[in-house]
């Protein structure tokens, strides 16, 4: 019988009560000591188990990581100090050149980075590695609230991504051709108001174009008349800019005044999002795909930010390629006019009849990807590649985008040149076999006699090294939507305006990284000149 229960029963016996009165304090003291010892032993065992488990995972990571080719770690703290003094893309380029298509770098004693350059291995990895690092989801949640689109675990976002793919690439794609004419008019009206000297900053213009395009496509024409659109755009970028900084704290920094100022900005952004949905809900129903019930509208804000960031970057690069290659801009303009003349609908550009415009978008995305690294990981399980290499759970797996998308072995000897014609094939109109295509990928010049030839667009995804939108299970769900949206936007823009580099603008043609043809525009100011009838 329980000692404490025996003690209680005996205490009810009056004669025995006196006898046990002296032992009461000692019994309770011993019982308390026994309970405390039991609690301490349980705590000790639990802490020991957790520490042992972490130690086991640590040695497992080092054991498996040591089997992956790569430069030796200069110290216990890994390559972090050397990476702070060098460009990561350059470090990976040197490592791949010496150790092969799969290399490792130690960012810290507990953080392993694995870089993959071989296109076929990349394709395999992108289908197997479905998760992202927890910091990514934490930053989105902090800035925009709970979201079912940007969580680290793929299992949590899979269904919502499928719904969003259907929503954007099917339903909204049907209406995007009706948007650009009005959107371009709204964009140019606002840009001209911000051009006191006759020119505008390329980055600012591109961000505004992306924001207006996405907002108009998602929320309808009412978005163009929303009085708070400019405030919302500025606040969205401000909140997103500081998200990673505050998310980097292991413990929420309640003691920082700056954090509470940031939280007030987040609250204001959420209120504006709610107002936007209410203003536009009469013209467009979300059908639950964007999950407007998420607290509060986290999917909408996250999608707008992510879309503005990636789409704005592509629009910016596209504009810069057009002003530095005016001959291509002129040919695209001619293509747009010819497509317009053959269209039955006056205000609806037919982008399918503009292969050079689409090829220029693809080439712009190739030479200047949205980010230097395409990042994935597996949070729970180790994964084995066909080459036999085992990547441990929790390791950061990256694809160096500039190295892959400008590799001579995948793109030919002119991989370092801007050449939209690599995505086109020439079809001779007067040939005996009109359906036979002659590939011209790798040729930088267009045939002189355009009257005897036409072009058809090749599928860029046939090349495993084309990865501006990712690939595999977690590829960009809006790839088709973004390409068609940007094509329609530029079709309307270039029909009305010629884009030129601002007077006095300078460029630095010296590559900023190995095998990179990207240019640093020291003064990236643009001029939009209206075309005469």
Coordinates of C-alpha atoms in Angstrom, one line a residue:
X1 CA 0.0 0.0 0.0
X2 CA 1.1 3.5 -0.7
X3 CA 3.1 4.9 2.3
X4 CA 1.2 8.2 2.2
X5 CA -2.2 6.4 2.2
X6 CA -1.1 4.2 5.2
X7 CA 0.0 7.4 7.0
X8 CA -3.4 9.0 6.4
X9 CA -5.4 6.0 7.6
X10 CA -3.3 5.6 10.8
X11 CA -3.7 9.3 11.5
X12 CA -7.5 8.8 11.9
X13 CA -6.9 6.5 14.9
X14 CA -6.7 8.8 18.0
X15 CA -4.5 6.6 20.1
X16 CA -2.1 6.1 17.3
X17 CA -2.2 9.8 16.4
X18 CA -0.1 10.8 19.3
X19 CA 2.4 8.1 18.5
X20 CA 2.7 9.2 14.9
X21 CA 2.8 12.9 15.7
X22 CA 6.5 13.0 16.2
X23 CA 7.1 11.1 12.9
X24 CA 4.8 13.4 10.9
X25 CA 7.3 16.1 10.0
X26 CA 10.0 13.5 9.3
X27 CA 7.7 11.5 7.1
X28 CA 6.6 14.5 5.1
X29 CA 10.2 15.7 4.8
X30 CA 11.3 12.2 3.5
X31 CA 8.3 12.1 1.2
X32 CA 9.1 15.5 -0.3
X33 CA 12.7 14.5 -0.7
X34 CA 11.6 11.3 -2.5
X35 CA 9.3 13.3 -4.9
X36 CA 12.1 15.9 -5.6
X37 CA 14.6 13.2 -6.3
X38 CA 12.2 11.4 -8.6
X39 CA 11.6 14.7 -10.5
X40 CA 15.3 15.4 -10.7
X41 CA 16.1 11.9 -12.0
X42 CA 13.3 12.2 -14.7
X43 CA 14.7 15.6 -15.7
X44 CA 18.2 14.3 -15.8
X45 CA 17.2 11.3 -18.0
X46 CA 15.2 13.5 -20.3
X47 CA 18.0 16.1 -20.7
X48 CA 20.6 13.4 -21.2
X49 CA 18.4 11.8 -23.9
X50 CA 17.9 15.1 -25.7
X51 CA 21.6 16.0 -25.6
X52 CA 22.6 12.5 -26.6
X53 CA 20.2 12.7 -29.5
X54 CA 21.5 16.1 -30.6
X55 CA 25.1 14.8 -30.3
X56 CA 24.2 11.7 -32.3
X57 CA 22.7 13.9 -35.1
X58 CA 25.8 16.2 -34.9
X59 CA 28.3 13.3 -35.4
X60 CA 26.0 11.7 -38.1
X61 CA 26.0 15.0 -40.0
X62 CA 29.8 15.2 -39.9
X63 CA 30.2 11.6 -40.8
X64 CA 27.9 11.8 -43.8
X65 CA 29.1 15.3 -44.8
X66 CA 32.7 14.1 -44.8
X67 CA 31.9 11.6 -47.6
X68 CA 30.7 14.4 -49.9
X69 CA 33.5 15.9 -52.1
X70 CA 34.5 19.5 -51.2
X71 CA 37.2 21.7 -49.9
X72 CA 38.4 20.8 -46.4
X73 CA 37.1 23.0 -43.6
X74 CA 39.7 25.6 -42.6
X75 CA 38.6 25.5 -38.9
X76 CA 36.0 24.1 -36.6
X77 CA 33.7 26.9 -37.6
X78 CA 33.7 26.0 -41.2
X79 CA 34.0 28.3 -44.3
X80 CA 31.9 31.1 -42.8
X81 CA 34.8 33.5 -42.3
X82 CA 36.1 32.9 -45.8
X83 CA 32.7 33.3 -47.4
X84 CA 32.3 36.7 -45.7
X85 CA 35.2 37.9 -47.8
X86 CA 34.3 36.3 -51.1
X87 CA 31.4 36.0 -53.4
X88 CA 29.6 32.7 -52.8
X89 CA 29.1 32.1 -56.5
X90 CA 32.8 32.5 -57.1
X91 CA 33.6 30.1 -54.2
X92 CA 31.2 27.5 -55.6
X93 CA 32.6 27.9 -59.1
X94 CA 36.1 27.2 -57.9
X95 CA 34.9 24.2 -55.8
X96 CA 32.9 22.7 -58.7
X97 CA 35.9 23.1 -61.0
X98 CA 38.1 21.2 -58.6
X99 CA 35.8 18.6 -56.9
X100 CA 33.1 17.9 -59.5
X101 CA 29.3 18.5 -59.9
X102 CA 28.4 17.9 -56.2
X103 CA 30.4 19.8 -53.5
X104 CA 30.0 20.7 -49.9
X105 CA 30.8 23.7 -47.7
X106 CA 30.5 23.9 -43.9
X107 CA 28.8 27.1 -43.0
X108 CA 29.0 26.3 -39.3
X109 CA 29.7 23.1 -37.2
X110 CA 26.0 22.3 -37.5
X111 CA 25.1 23.6 -40.9
X112 CA 26.1 21.8 -44.1
X113 CA 25.7 23.3 -47.6
X114 CA 25.6 21.0 -50.6
X115 CA 25.9 22.6 -54.1
X116 CA 24.8 20.7 -57.2
X117 CA 25.8 21.9 -60.8
X118 CA 25.0 18.9 -63.0
X119 CA 21.5 19.5 -64.7
X120 CA 20.4 15.9 -64.5
X121 CA 21.4 15.6 -60.8
X122 CA 19.6 18.9 -60.2
X123 CA 16.4 17.6 -61.7
X124 CA 16.6 14.5 -59.5
X125 CA 17.3 16.6 -56.4
X126 CA 14.4 19.0 -57.1
X127 CA 11.9 16.1 -57.2
X128 CA 13.2 14.5 -54.0
X129 CA 14.0 17.5 -51.8
X130 CA 10.6 19.2 -51.1
X131 CA 11.2 21.3 -48.0
X132 CA 12.7 24.7 -47.3
X133 CA 14.6 25.9 -44.3
X134 CA 12.4 26.9 -41.3
X135 CA 13.7 30.5 -41.3
X136 CA 11.9 31.0 -44.7
X137 CA 8.5 30.2 -43.2
X138 CA 9.3 32.0 -40.0
X139 CA 10.1 35.2 -41.9
X140 CA 6.8 35.0 -43.9
X141 CA 4.8 34.3 -40.8
X142 CA 6.3 37.2 -38.9
X143 CA 5.7 39.7 -41.7
X144 CA 2.3 38.5 -43.1
X145 CA 0.8 36.2 -40.6
X146 CA 0.0 32.5 -40.9
X147 CA 0.2 31.2 -44.4
X148 CA -0.4 27.9 -46.1
X149 CA 1.7 28.8 -49.2
X150 CA 5.1 29.5 -47.7
X151 CA 5.6 27.0 -44.9
X152 CA 8.9 25.1 -44.7
X153 CA 7.4 21.6 -44.9
X154 CA 6.1 20.7 -48.3
X155 CA 3.3 18.5 -46.8
X156 CA 1.7 21.7 -45.4
X157 CA 1.7 23.6 -48.7
X158 CA 1.0 20.9 -51.2
X159 CA -2.8 21.1 -51.5
X160 CA -2.8 24.9 -51.4
X161 CA -0.2 25.1 -54.1
X162 CA -2.3 22.8 -56.3
X163 CA -5.3 25.0 -55.8
X164 CA -3.3 28.2 -56.6
X165 CA -1.9 26.6 -59.7
X166 CA -5.4 26.0 -61.0
X167 CA -6.5 29.4 -60.0
X168 CA -3.7 31.4 -61.7
X169 CA -2.7 29.3 -64.6
X170 CA -6.3 28.5 -65.7
X171 CA -8.9 31.0 -64.6
X172 CA -6.8 34.1 -64.2
X173 CA -4.9 33.3 -67.4
X174 CA -8.1 33.6 -69.3
X175 CA -8.5 37.2 -68.2
X176 CA -4.9 38.5 -68.2
X177 CA -5.1 39.4 -71.9
X178 CA -7.8 41.9 -71.0
X179 CA -5.8 43.7 -68.4
X180 CA -2.5 45.1 -69.8
X181 CA -4.0 48.0 -71.9
X182 CA -5.6 49.6 -68.8
X183 CA -2.7 48.6 -66.6
X184 CA -0.2 50.2 -68.9
X185 CA -2.2 53.4 -69.0
X186 CA -2.3 53.5 -65.2
X187 CA 1.4 52.6 -64.8
X188 CA 2.6 55.2 -67.3
X189 CA 0.3 57.9 -65.8
X190 CA 1.9 57.4 -62.4
X191 CA 5.5 57.0 -63.8
X192 CA 5.2 60.3 -65.7
X193 CA 4.1 62.0 -62.5
X194 CA 7.4 60.8 -61.0
X195 CA 9.6 61.8 -63.9
X196 CA 10.4 65.5 -63.2
X197 CA 13.6 65.2 -65.3
X198 CA 12.0 63.1 -68.0
X199 CA 13.4 59.8 -66.8
X200 CA 12.6 57.2 -64.1
X201 CA 14.6 54.7 -62.1
X202 CA 14.4 51.2 -63.7
X203 CA 14.1 49.4 -60.4
X204 CA 11.3 51.6 -59.2
X205 CA 9.4 51.4 -62.5
X206 CA 9.8 47.6 -62.6
X207 CA 8.6 47.1 -59.1
X208 CA 5.5 49.3 -59.8
X209 CA 4.8 47.4 -63.0
X210 CA 4.9 44.1 -61.3
X211 CA 2.7 45.3 -58.4
X212 CA 0.1 46.8 -60.7
X213 CA 0.1 43.7 -63.0
X214 CA -0.3 41.3 -60.1
X215 CA -2.9 43.4 -58.3
X216 CA -5.0 44.0 -61.4
X217 CA -4.9 40.4 -62.4
X218 CA -5.8 39.1 -59.0
X219 CA -8.3 41.7 -57.8
X220 CA -9.7 43.0 -61.1
X221 CA -10.1 46.5 -62.5
X222 CA -11.2 47.9 -59.2
X223 CA -7.5 47.6 -58.1
X224 CA -6.5 50.3 -60.5
X225 CA -8.9 52.8 -58.9
X226 CA -8.0 51.9 -55.3
X227 CA -6.7 55.1 -53.7
X228 CA -4.4 53.3 -51.2
X229 CA -2.5 51.3 -53.8
X230 CA 0.7 53.3 -53.7
X231 CA 0.7 53.3 -49.9
X232 CA 0.2 49.6 -49.8
X233 CA 3.0 49.0 -52.3
X234 CA 5.5 51.0 -50.2
X235 CA 4.4 49.4 -47.0
X236 CA 4.5 45.9 -48.4
X237 CA 8.1 46.3 -49.5
X238 CA 9.1 47.9 -46.2
X239 CA 7.6 45.1 -44.1
X240 CA 9.1 42.4 -46.3
X241 CA 12.5 44.0 -46.2
X242 CA 12.9 43.7 -42.5
X243 CA 11.2 40.3 -42.0
X244 CA 14.4 38.2 -42.2
X245 CA 16.2 40.4 -39.7
X246 CA 13.6 40.0 -37.0
X247 CA 13.0 36.4 -37.9
X248 CA 16.8 35.7 -37.3
X249 CA 16.3 36.1 -33.5
X250 CA 16.0 32.7 -31.8
X251 CA 13.8 34.3 -29.2
X252 CA 11.3 36.9 -30.1
X253 CA 12.9 40.3 -29.2
X254 CA 10.1 41.7 -27.1
X255 CA 12.6 44.1 -25.4
X256 CA 13.5 45.9 -28.7
X257 CA 11.5 49.1 -29.5
X258 CA 12.3 48.6 -33.2
X259 CA 10.5 45.3 -33.1
X260 CA 7.3 46.8 -31.8
X261 CA 7.5 49.5 -34.5
X262 CA 7.9 46.8 -37.0
X263 CA 4.8 44.9 -35.6
X264 CA 2.7 48.1 -35.9
X265 CA 3.7 48.3 -39.6
X266 CA 2.7 44.7 -40.0
X267 CA -0.7 45.4 -38.4
X268 CA -1.2 48.4 -40.7
X269 CA -0.4 46.2 -43.7
X270 CA -2.9 43.6 -42.7
X271 CA -5.6 46.2 -42.3
X272 CA -4.9 47.6 -45.7
X273 CA -5.1 44.0 -47.1
X274 CA -8.5 43.6 -45.5
X275 CA -9.6 46.8 -47.0
X276 CA -8.3 45.8 -50.5
X277 CA -10.2 42.5 -50.4
X278 CA -13.4 44.2 -49.3
X279 CA -13.1 46.8 -52.1
X280 CA -12.4 44.2 -54.8
X281 CA -14.5 41.3 -53.6
X282 CA -17.5 42.4 -55.6
X283 CA -15.6 42.1 -58.9
X284 CA -13.7 39.0 -58.2
X285 CA -14.4 36.0 -56.0
X286 CA -11.5 34.1 -54.5
X287 CA -13.3 30.8 -54.3
X288 CA -11.2 29.8 -51.3
X289 CA -8.1 29.2 -53.3
X290 CA -6.2 32.0 -51.7
X291 CA -7.6 31.2 -48.3
X292 CA -8.6 34.7 -47.3
X293 CA -9.5 33.3 -43.9
X294 CA -5.9 32.8 -43.0
X295 CA -5.1 35.1 -40.1
X296 CA -4.9 37.7 -41.5
X297 CA -4.8 37.2 -45.2
X298 CA -1.2 35.8 -45.0
X299 CA -1.4 34.1 -48.4
X300 CA -2.5 37.2 -50.2
X301 CA 0.3 39.4 -48.8
X302 CA 2.9 36.7 -49.2
X303 CA 1.9 36.0 -52.8
X304 CA 1.9 39.8 -53.7
X305 CA 5.4 40.2 -52.1
X306 CA 6.9 37.1 -53.6
X307 CA 5.3 37.9 -57.0
X308 CA 6.5 41.6 -56.9
X309 CA 10.0 40.5 -56.0
X310 CA 10.5 37.9 -58.7
X311 CA 8.3 39.5 -61.4
X312 CA 9.8 42.9 -60.8
X313 CA 13.3 41.5 -61.1
X314 CA 12.5 39.9 -64.5
X315 CA 10.8 43.1 -65.8
X316 CA 13.8 45.1 -64.7
X317 CA 16.2 42.8 -66.5
X318 CA 13.9 42.8 -69.6
X319 CA 13.8 46.6 -69.8
X320 CA 17.6 46.8 -69.5
X321 CA 18.1 44.2 -72.2
X322 CA 15.8 46.1 -74.5
X323 CA 17.5 49.5 -74.1
X324 CA 21.0 47.9 -74.6
X325 CA 19.8 45.9 -77.6
X326 CA 17.6 48.4 -79.5
X327 CA 17.6 46.2 -82.6
X328 CA 15.8 43.5 -80.7
X329 CA 13.3 46.0 -79.3
X330 CA 12.6 47.2 -82.9
X331 CA 12.0 43.6 -84.1
X332 CA 9.7 42.9 -81.2
X333 CA 7.7 46.1 -82.0
X334 CA 7.4 44.9 -85.6
X335 CA 6.2 41.5 -84.3
X336 CA 3.6 43.1 -82.1
X337 CA 2.2 45.3 -84.9
X338 CA 2.0 42.2 -87.2
X339 CA 0.3 40.2 -84.5
X340 CA -2.1 43.1 -83.8
X341 CA -3.0 43.4 -87.5
X342 CA -3.9 39.7 -87.7
X343 CA -5.9 39.8 -84.5
X344 CA -9.7 40.1 -84.6
X345 CA -9.9 41.6 -81.1
X346 CA -8.5 45.2 -81.2
X347 CA -7.4 45.5 -77.5
X348 CA -6.2 42.0 -77.0
X349 CA -2.6 41.2 -77.8
X350 CA -2.0 37.7 -79.0
X351 CA 1.2 36.7 -77.3
X352 CA 1.3 33.3 -78.9
X353 CA 2.0 35.1 -82.2
X354 CA 5.0 36.9 -80.7
X355 CA 7.7 34.2 -80.4
X356 CA 10.6 36.7 -80.2
X357 CA 9.0 38.6 -77.4
X358 CA 8.6 35.3 -75.4
X359 CA 12.1 34.2 -76.3
X360 CA 13.5 37.5 -75.0
X361 CA 11.7 37.0 -71.7
X362 CA 13.1 33.5 -71.4
X363 CA 16.6 34.7 -72.3
X364 CA 16.4 37.6 -69.8
X365 CA 15.4 35.1 -67.1
X366 CA 18.3 32.9 -68.1
X367 CA 21.1 35.5 -67.9
X368 CA 19.8 37.2 -64.8
X369 CA 18.0 34.7 -62.5
X370 CA 15.8 36.1 -59.6
X371 CA 18.4 34.9 -57.0
X372 CA 21.9 33.5 -57.0
X373 CA 20.9 30.2 -55.4
X374 CA 17.9 27.9 -55.7
X375 CA 17.6 26.4 -52.2
X376 CA 15.9 23.2 -51.0
X377 CA 16.3 20.8 -48.0
X378 CA 14.8 17.7 -46.5
X379 CA 13.8 18.3 -42.9
X380 CA 13.1 14.7 -41.8
X381 CA 14.9 12.2 -43.9
X382 CA 18.3 11.6 -45.5
X383 CA 18.2 11.3 -49.2
X384 CA 20.3 9.3 -51.6
X385 CA 21.1 10.5 -55.1
X386 CA 21.6 8.1 -58.0
X387 CA 25.3 9.0 -57.9
X388 CA 25.5 7.3 -54.5
X389 CA 25.9 10.5 -52.5
X390 CA 23.8 10.7 -49.4
X391 CA 22.6 14.1 -48.3
X392 CA 21.8 14.2 -44.6
X393 CA 18.5 15.6 -43.3
X394 CA 18.6 19.3 -42.6
X395 CA 21.4 20.1 -45.0
X396 CA 21.0 23.1 -47.3
X397 CA 21.0 21.9 -50.9
X398 CA 21.5 24.7 -53.4
X399 CA 21.8 25.2 -57.1
X400 CA 24.2 28.0 -58.2
X401 CA 21.9 29.6 -60.8
X402 CA 24.4 31.7 -62.7
X403 CA 26.8 28.8 -63.1
X404 CA 24.2 26.4 -64.3
X405 CA 22.3 28.8 -66.6
X406 CA 25.5 30.1 -68.3
X407 CA 27.4 26.8 -68.6
X408 CA 28.8 26.2 -72.1
X409 CA 28.1 22.5 -71.9
X410 CA 24.4 23.2 -71.6
X411 CA 24.0 26.4 -73.7
X412 CA 26.7 26.3 -76.3
X413 CA 29.8 28.5 -76.9
X414 CA 27.7 31.7 -76.8
X415 CA 26.3 31.0 -73.3
X416 CA 27.9 34.2 -72.2
X417 CA 26.0 36.3 -74.7
X418 CA 22.4 37.6 -74.6
X419 CA 20.8 35.8 -77.5
X420 CA 17.0 35.3 -77.5
X421 CA 17.2 33.3 -80.7
X422 CA 18.6 30.3 -78.8
X423 CA 14.9 29.6 -77.8
X424 CA 13.6 29.8 -81.4
X425 CA 13.7 27.5 -84.4
X426 CA 13.5 28.8 -88.0
X427 CA 10.9 27.4 -90.3
X428 CA 11.3 28.0 -94.1
X429 CA 8.0 29.0 -95.6
X430 CA 9.0 28.1 -99.2
X431 CA 10.8 24.8 -98.3
X432 CA 9.4 21.5 -99.6
X433 CA 8.9 20.4 -96.0
X434 CA 7.2 23.3 -94.2
X435 CA 6.8 21.4 -91.0
X436 CA 10.5 20.7 -90.6
X437 CA 12.2 23.0 -88.1
X438 CA 15.9 24.0 -88.3
X439 CA 17.2 24.8 -84.8
X440 CA 19.3 27.9 -84.6
X441 CA 20.1 27.9 -80.9
X442 CA 23.5 29.3 -80.4
X443 CA 23.4 31.7 -83.4
X444 CA 23.4 35.3 -82.4
X445 CA 22.2 36.8 -85.7
X446 CA 18.7 36.6 -87.2
X447 CA 18.6 35.5 -90.9
X448 CA 18.6 38.6 -93.2
X449 CA 15.7 37.6 -95.4
X450 CA 12.8 37.5 -92.9
X451 CA 10.2 37.2 -95.7
X452 CA 11.3 33.7 -96.4
X453 CA 11.4 32.4 -92.9
X454 CA 9.5 32.5 -89.6
X455 CA 10.2 31.4 -86.1
X456 CA 8.6 29.0 -83.7
X457 CA 9.2 29.0 -79.9
X458 CA 11.0 26.0 -78.4
X459 CA 10.0 24.7 -75.0
X460 CA 12.7 26.1 -72.7
X461 CA 11.9 23.5 -70.0
X462 CA 13.3 20.8 -72.3
X463 CA 16.7 22.0 -71.2
X464 CA 17.3 20.8 -67.7
X465 CA 19.6 23.7 -67.1
X466 CA 16.8 26.3 -67.5
X467 CA 15.7 26.9 -63.9
X468 CA 14.6 30.5 -63.4
X469 CA 11.3 29.2 -62.0
X470 CA 12.7 26.1 -60.3
X471 CA 11.6 22.6 -61.1
X472 CA 10.3 19.5 -59.5
X473 CA 7.6 19.3 -56.7
X474 CA 8.2 22.9 -55.4
X475 CA 8.6 24.7 -58.7
X476 CA 7.0 28.1 -59.1
X477 CA 3.3 27.6 -59.4
X478 CA 2.9 30.8 -61.4
X479 CA 5.4 30.2 -64.1
X480 CA 2.9 30.2 -67.0
X481 CA 1.0 33.0 -65.5
X482 CA 4.1 35.2 -65.0
X483 CA 5.4 34.6 -68.6
X484 CA 2.1 35.3 -70.2
X485 CA 1.4 38.3 -68.0
X486 CA 4.8 39.9 -68.6
X487 CA 4.5 39.2 -72.4
X488 CA 1.0 40.9 -72.5
X489 CA 2.4 43.8 -70.4
X490 CA 5.3 44.4 -72.8
X491 CA 3.1 43.9 -75.9
X492 CA 1.0 46.8 -74.7
X493 CA 3.9 48.8 -73.4
X494 CA 6.1 48.6 -76.5
X495 CA 3.2 49.2 -78.8
X496 CA 2.8 52.6 -77.2
X497 CA 6.3 53.5 -76.0
X498 CA 9.9 53.1 -77.0
X499 CA 12.2 52.4 -74.1
X500 CA 15.5 54.2 -74.1
X501 CA 18.4 54.6 -71.6
X502 CA 18.4 58.0 -69.9
X503 CA 20.8 60.6 -71.0
X504 CA 24.1 60.4 -69.1
X505 CA 23.4 56.8 -67.8
X506 CA 26.4 54.7 -67.7
X507 CA 26.9 50.9 -67.6
X508 CA 29.7 48.8 -66.4
X509 CA 30.1 45.8 -68.7
X510 CA 32.7 44.1 -66.5
X511 CA 31.2 40.9 -65.2
X512 CA 30.5 40.9 -61.5
X513 CA 31.0 37.1 -61.1
X514 CA 32.5 34.2 -62.8
X515 CA 30.9 33.3 -66.2
X516 CA 28.3 36.1 -65.6
X517 CA 27.2 38.4 -68.4
X518 CA 25.2 40.5 -66.0
X519 CA 25.9 44.3 -66.2
X520 CA 26.0 46.8 -63.4
X521 CA 23.9 49.8 -64.5
X522 CA 25.6 52.5 -62.5
X523 CA 22.7 54.9 -63.4
X524 CA 19.8 52.8 -64.5
X525 CA 17.5 55.5 -65.6
X526 CA 15.0 55.0 -68.4
X527 CA 13.0 57.2 -70.7
X528 CA 9.7 56.1 -72.2
X529 CA 9.1 57.9 -75.5
X530 CA 5.6 57.8 -76.9
X531 CA 5.4 56.3 -80.4
X532 CA 3.7 58.3 -83.2
X533 CA 0.9 56.9 -85.1

